[in-house]
Short mmCIF file of C-alpha atoms in Angstrom, two decimals:
data_model
loop_
_atom_site.label_atom_id
_atom_site.label_comp_id
_atom_site.label_asym_id
_atom_site.label_seq_id
_atom_site.Cartn_x
_atom_site.Cartn_y
_atom_site.Cartn_z
CA MET A 1 -53.38 -35.71 -12.64
CA ASP A 2 -53.10 -34.90 -8.98
CA LYS A 3 -54.65 -31.68 -7.95
CA GLU A 4 -52.14 -29.16 -6.63
CA PRO A 5 -52.54 -28.17 -3.02
CA GLU A 6 -54.27 -24.84 -2.38
CA LEU A 7 -53.71 -22.40 0.36
CA GLU A 8 -55.75 -23.31 3.45
CA LYS A 9 -57.84 -20.60 5.10
CA GLU A 10 -55.99 -21.48 8.31
CA PRO A 11 -52.81 -23.34 7.37
CA ARG A 12 -51.39 -25.66 9.98
CA PHE A 13 -47.82 -25.29 11.36
CA PRO A 14 -45.32 -26.76 11.15
CA GLY A 15 -45.69 -27.62 7.53
CA ASP A 16 -43.18 -29.37 5.25
CA LEU A 17 -42.94 -28.33 1.60
CA TYR A 18 -40.73 -30.63 -0.50
CA LEU A 19 -38.80 -29.85 -3.68
CA VAL A 20 -40.79 -31.30 -6.57
CA LYS A 21 -39.71 -29.44 -9.72
CA VAL A 22 -36.92 -27.39 -11.34
CA ASN A 23 -38.31 -24.77 -13.72
CA LYS A 24 -35.89 -23.17 -16.19
CA LYS A 25 -37.04 -19.62 -16.91
CA ALA A 26 -34.97 -18.89 -20.01
CA GLY A 27 -31.70 -19.75 -21.69
CA ILE A 28 -28.29 -18.53 -20.54
CA ARG A 29 -27.83 -14.82 -21.08
CA LEU A 30 -24.37 -13.47 -21.78
CA PHE A 31 -23.21 -9.84 -21.45
CA ILE A 32 -19.83 -8.42 -22.58
CA ASN A 33 -19.36 -4.91 -21.29
CA LYS A 34 -23.01 -3.76 -21.22
CA ILE A 35 -24.05 -5.46 -24.43
CA GLU A 36 -25.98 -8.74 -24.57
CA VAL A 37 -24.45 -11.42 -26.83
CA LYS A 38 -26.94 -13.92 -28.32
CA ASN A 39 -24.62 -16.08 -30.35
CA LYS A 40 -25.11 -19.55 -28.82
CA ALA A 41 -21.62 -20.73 -29.81
CA VAL A 42 -20.10 -17.85 -27.90
CA ILE A 43 -22.35 -18.41 -24.90
CA ASN A 44 -21.59 -22.17 -24.80
CA GLN A 45 -17.86 -21.48 -25.07
CA PHE A 46 -17.91 -19.11 -22.14
CA VAL A 47 -19.78 -21.41 -19.74
CA ALA A 48 -18.10 -24.65 -20.95
CA GLY A 49 -16.90 -26.61 -17.95
CA ALA A 50 -18.77 -24.45 -15.44
CA TRP A 51 -20.29 -26.75 -12.84
CA ASN A 52 -23.34 -24.58 -12.17
CA PHE A 53 -24.71 -24.13 -15.70
CA GLY A 54 -26.91 -26.39 -17.87
CA ILE A 55 -30.15 -26.40 -15.81
CA GLU A 56 -33.09 -28.20 -17.44
CA SER A 57 -36.75 -28.18 -16.34
CA GLN A 58 -37.75 -31.46 -14.72
CA ASP A 59 -40.05 -33.04 -12.14
CA ILE A 60 -38.19 -34.58 -9.26
CA GLU A 61 -38.74 -36.49 -6.02
CA SER A 62 -36.60 -35.11 -3.28
CA ASN A 63 -36.41 -34.98 0.52
CA GLU A 64 -35.05 -31.46 0.30
CA LYS A 65 -37.63 -29.30 2.02
CA VAL A 66 -38.66 -25.98 3.52
CA THR A 67 -40.40 -26.24 6.89
CA PHE A 68 -42.67 -23.41 7.98
CA LEU A 69 -42.45 -23.49 11.79
CA HIS A 70 -44.81 -20.51 12.04
CA PRO A 71 -46.19 -18.08 9.38
CA ASP A 72 -43.14 -15.86 9.97
CA THR A 73 -40.47 -18.54 10.64
CA ALA A 74 -39.01 -21.20 8.40
CA TYR A 75 -36.19 -23.69 8.44
CA ILE A 76 -34.47 -24.35 5.10
CA GLU A 77 -32.60 -27.58 4.99
CA GLY A 78 -28.91 -27.16 4.24
CA SER A 79 -28.97 -23.31 4.07
CA SER A 80 -28.44 -22.32 7.72
CA SER A 81 -28.11 -23.87 11.13
CA LYS A 82 -30.82 -21.47 12.38
CA PRO A 83 -34.36 -20.63 11.15
CA PHE A 84 -35.11 -17.81 8.71
CA VAL A 85 -37.41 -14.91 9.49
CA VAL A 86 -40.16 -14.86 6.86
CA THR A 87 -41.83 -11.64 5.65
CA ARG A 88 -44.83 -12.25 3.49
CA THR A 89 -46.15 -9.51 1.19
CA GLY A 90 -49.01 -10.77 -0.97
CA ASN A 91 -47.61 -13.83 -2.67
CA GLN A 92 -44.01 -12.92 -2.05
CA PHE A 93 -42.04 -14.73 0.70
CA LEU A 94 -38.78 -13.05 1.73
CA PHE A 95 -36.52 -15.30 3.85
CA ARG A 96 -33.98 -13.46 6.01
CA SER A 97 -31.25 -15.42 7.82
CA ILE A 98 -30.73 -15.17 11.53
CA ASP A 99 -27.13 -16.32 10.92
CA LYS A 100 -25.12 -13.51 9.36
CA ILE A 101 -22.80 -13.82 6.40
CA TYR A 102 -19.59 -11.76 6.25
CA THR A 103 -18.06 -9.98 3.31
CA THR A 104 -15.80 -7.11 2.44
CA SER A 105 -17.30 -3.89 1.17
CA GLY A 106 -15.65 -4.64 -2.23
CA GLY A 107 -16.95 -8.17 -2.30
CA PHE A 108 -20.49 -6.87 -1.68
CA ARG A 109 -20.15 -4.37 -4.56
CA LEU A 110 -18.79 -7.08 -6.85
CA LEU A 111 -21.21 -9.89 -6.16
CA GLY A 112 -23.83 -8.88 -3.61
CA LYS A 113 -25.32 -6.27 -5.89
CA MET A 114 -26.29 -8.92 -8.41
CA ASN A 115 -29.16 -9.71 -6.04
CA LYS A 116 -32.49 -7.88 -6.41
CA GLN A 117 -33.25 -8.72 -2.74
CA ARG A 118 -30.32 -7.55 -0.64
CA SER A 119 -29.56 -6.17 2.80
CA GLU A 120 -27.37 -3.32 3.93
CA LEU A 121 -23.98 -4.02 5.44
CA GLY A 122 -23.60 -3.75 9.20
CA LEU A 123 -20.64 -2.35 11.11
CA PRO A 124 -17.26 -3.98 10.36
CA ARG A 125 -15.81 -6.49 12.82
CA TYR A 126 -12.19 -6.93 13.94
CA ASP A 127 -10.99 -8.39 10.62
CA GLY A 128 -12.57 -5.64 8.52
CA GLN A 129 -15.43 -7.74 7.18
CA PHE A 130 -19.02 -6.60 7.31
CA PRO A 131 -22.05 -8.61 8.48
CA ALA A 132 -25.02 -8.88 6.13
CA ASP A 133 -28.33 -10.82 6.04
CA TYR A 134 -28.56 -13.80 3.74
CA LEU A 135 -31.77 -13.24 1.74
CA MET A 136 -33.84 -15.68 -0.35
CA VAL A 137 -37.10 -15.05 -2.11
CA GLY A 138 -40.05 -17.12 -3.26
CA TYR A 139 -43.60 -16.64 -4.53
CA GLY A 140 -46.74 -18.53 -3.75
CA ASN A 141 -48.38 -19.62 -0.50
CA TYR A 142 -47.87 -21.98 2.45
CA ALA A 143 -48.91 -24.97 0.31
CA LYS A 144 -46.88 -24.28 -2.82
CA PHE A 145 -44.29 -21.71 -3.76
CA GLU A 146 -41.37 -21.22 -6.19
CA MET A 147 -37.99 -20.19 -4.86
CA SER A 148 -36.00 -17.93 -7.20
CA VAL A 149 -32.52 -19.15 -8.15
CA TYR A 150 -29.80 -18.02 -10.62
CA ASN A 151 -26.36 -19.21 -11.72
CA TYR A 152 -23.68 -16.73 -12.64
CA LYS A 153 -20.17 -16.61 -14.04
CA LEU A 154 -18.32 -13.35 -13.99
CA VAL A 155 -14.87 -12.72 -15.55
CA LYS A 156 -13.59 -9.33 -14.49
CA ALA A 157 -10.37 -7.40 -14.87
CA THR A 158 -8.47 -6.91 -11.64
CA PRO A 159 -5.55 -4.60 -10.91
CA GLY A 160 -2.29 -5.76 -9.50
CA GLY A 161 -2.61 -9.45 -10.29
CA ASP A 162 -4.77 -10.17 -7.19
CA TYR A 163 -7.89 -12.16 -8.15
CA TYR A 164 -9.49 -11.49 -4.77
CA ASP A 165 -8.64 -7.90 -4.16
CA PHE A 166 -12.34 -6.90 -4.28
CA ASP A 167 -11.80 -3.47 -2.71
CA ASN A 168 -9.51 -2.30 -5.48
CA LEU A 169 -11.43 -3.57 -8.48
CA GLY A 170 -11.63 -1.03 -11.27
CA ALA A 171 -8.78 1.08 -9.89
CA GLY A 172 -5.38 1.50 -11.50
CA SER A 173 -3.98 -0.57 -14.35
CA ILE A 174 -5.27 -4.02 -15.23
CA GLY A 175 -3.05 -6.77 -13.91
CA SER A 176 -5.02 -9.97 -14.48
CA ARG A 177 -8.55 -11.37 -14.82
CA GLY A 178 -10.52 -12.78 -11.88
CA GLU A 179 -13.19 -15.44 -12.37
CA TYR A 180 -16.19 -15.84 -10.04
CA ALA A 181 -19.07 -18.32 -10.31
CA GLY A 182 -21.88 -19.61 -8.16
CA LYS A 183 -25.53 -20.41 -7.50
CA VAL A 184 -27.64 -17.88 -5.62
CA LEU A 185 -31.18 -18.38 -4.16
CA ASN A 186 -32.34 -14.90 -5.07
CA GLU A 187 -33.48 -12.85 -8.06
CA PHE A 188 -30.93 -11.43 -10.43
CA ASP A 189 -30.98 -7.67 -10.69
CA TYR A 190 -30.42 -6.79 -14.34
CA THR A 191 -29.41 -3.21 -13.46
CA TYR A 192 -26.14 -4.87 -12.43
CA VAL A 193 -25.34 -5.14 -16.14
CA ASN A 194 -24.88 -1.38 -16.23
CA SER A 195 -21.88 -1.72 -13.91
CA LEU A 196 -19.94 -3.96 -16.30
CA THR A 197 -16.87 -2.45 -17.94
CA GLN A 198 -15.21 -3.12 -21.31
CA ALA A 199 -13.11 -5.94 -19.82
CA ASP A 200 -16.02 -7.70 -18.05
CA THR A 201 -18.06 -10.76 -19.20
CA LEU A 202 -21.08 -12.08 -17.32
CA ALA A 203 -23.29 -15.10 -17.89
CA VAL A 204 -26.62 -15.55 -16.03
CA GLU A 205 -29.04 -18.53 -15.98
CA GLU A 206 -32.36 -18.07 -14.10
CA TYR A 207 -34.61 -20.76 -12.82
CA THR A 208 -36.93 -21.66 -9.89
CA TYR A 209 -37.42 -24.55 -7.46
CA THR A 210 -41.03 -25.54 -6.78
CA PHE A 211 -41.82 -26.64 -3.22
CA MET A 212 -45.17 -28.37 -2.37
CA LEU A 213 -46.88 -29.99 0.53
CA ARG A 214 -46.54 -33.72 0.19
#
């Protein structure tokens, strides 16, 4: 068995860490209102057909990589056209985008607060959307680390029949149900479950990507 690379006393930069493994942390967790449902048939029925669920642990060979340009700067292939600012605290690496993402305040409350690592919204621009940092988190060192990832599917009641009226969610009478799903390179914040209402259903699947020097 090949010995895993260890952290050098003085790591060299730039350094390329390649994706070598997907690590499933646990099974899919399902919450209706604030209650966790553990019936596998119900869970499978809810996520059936969802493109982002069904992760399995496996070793892989991939050219997908994270390049540390400097100890505090990294380029993540496919995630941004510009480098990320890296803040290291112990074995935690927090990647903060130079490019901003834009969202409504309601969209941030609905989806952004699922993330354990999140930034504050900036001042709104001309179209009413707010800038925010795109944050990703990993744990390890400059030779090997695991990037946190989770999949989600949220079905939520929306008023007035507008699936995308984020800013009015939870107000007035229920008009329809909005469905939201995605993959996020962050840690899921389980305190988010406390915000679910009687008409909400949420599925979460957590895993990590392992990156290593080749």
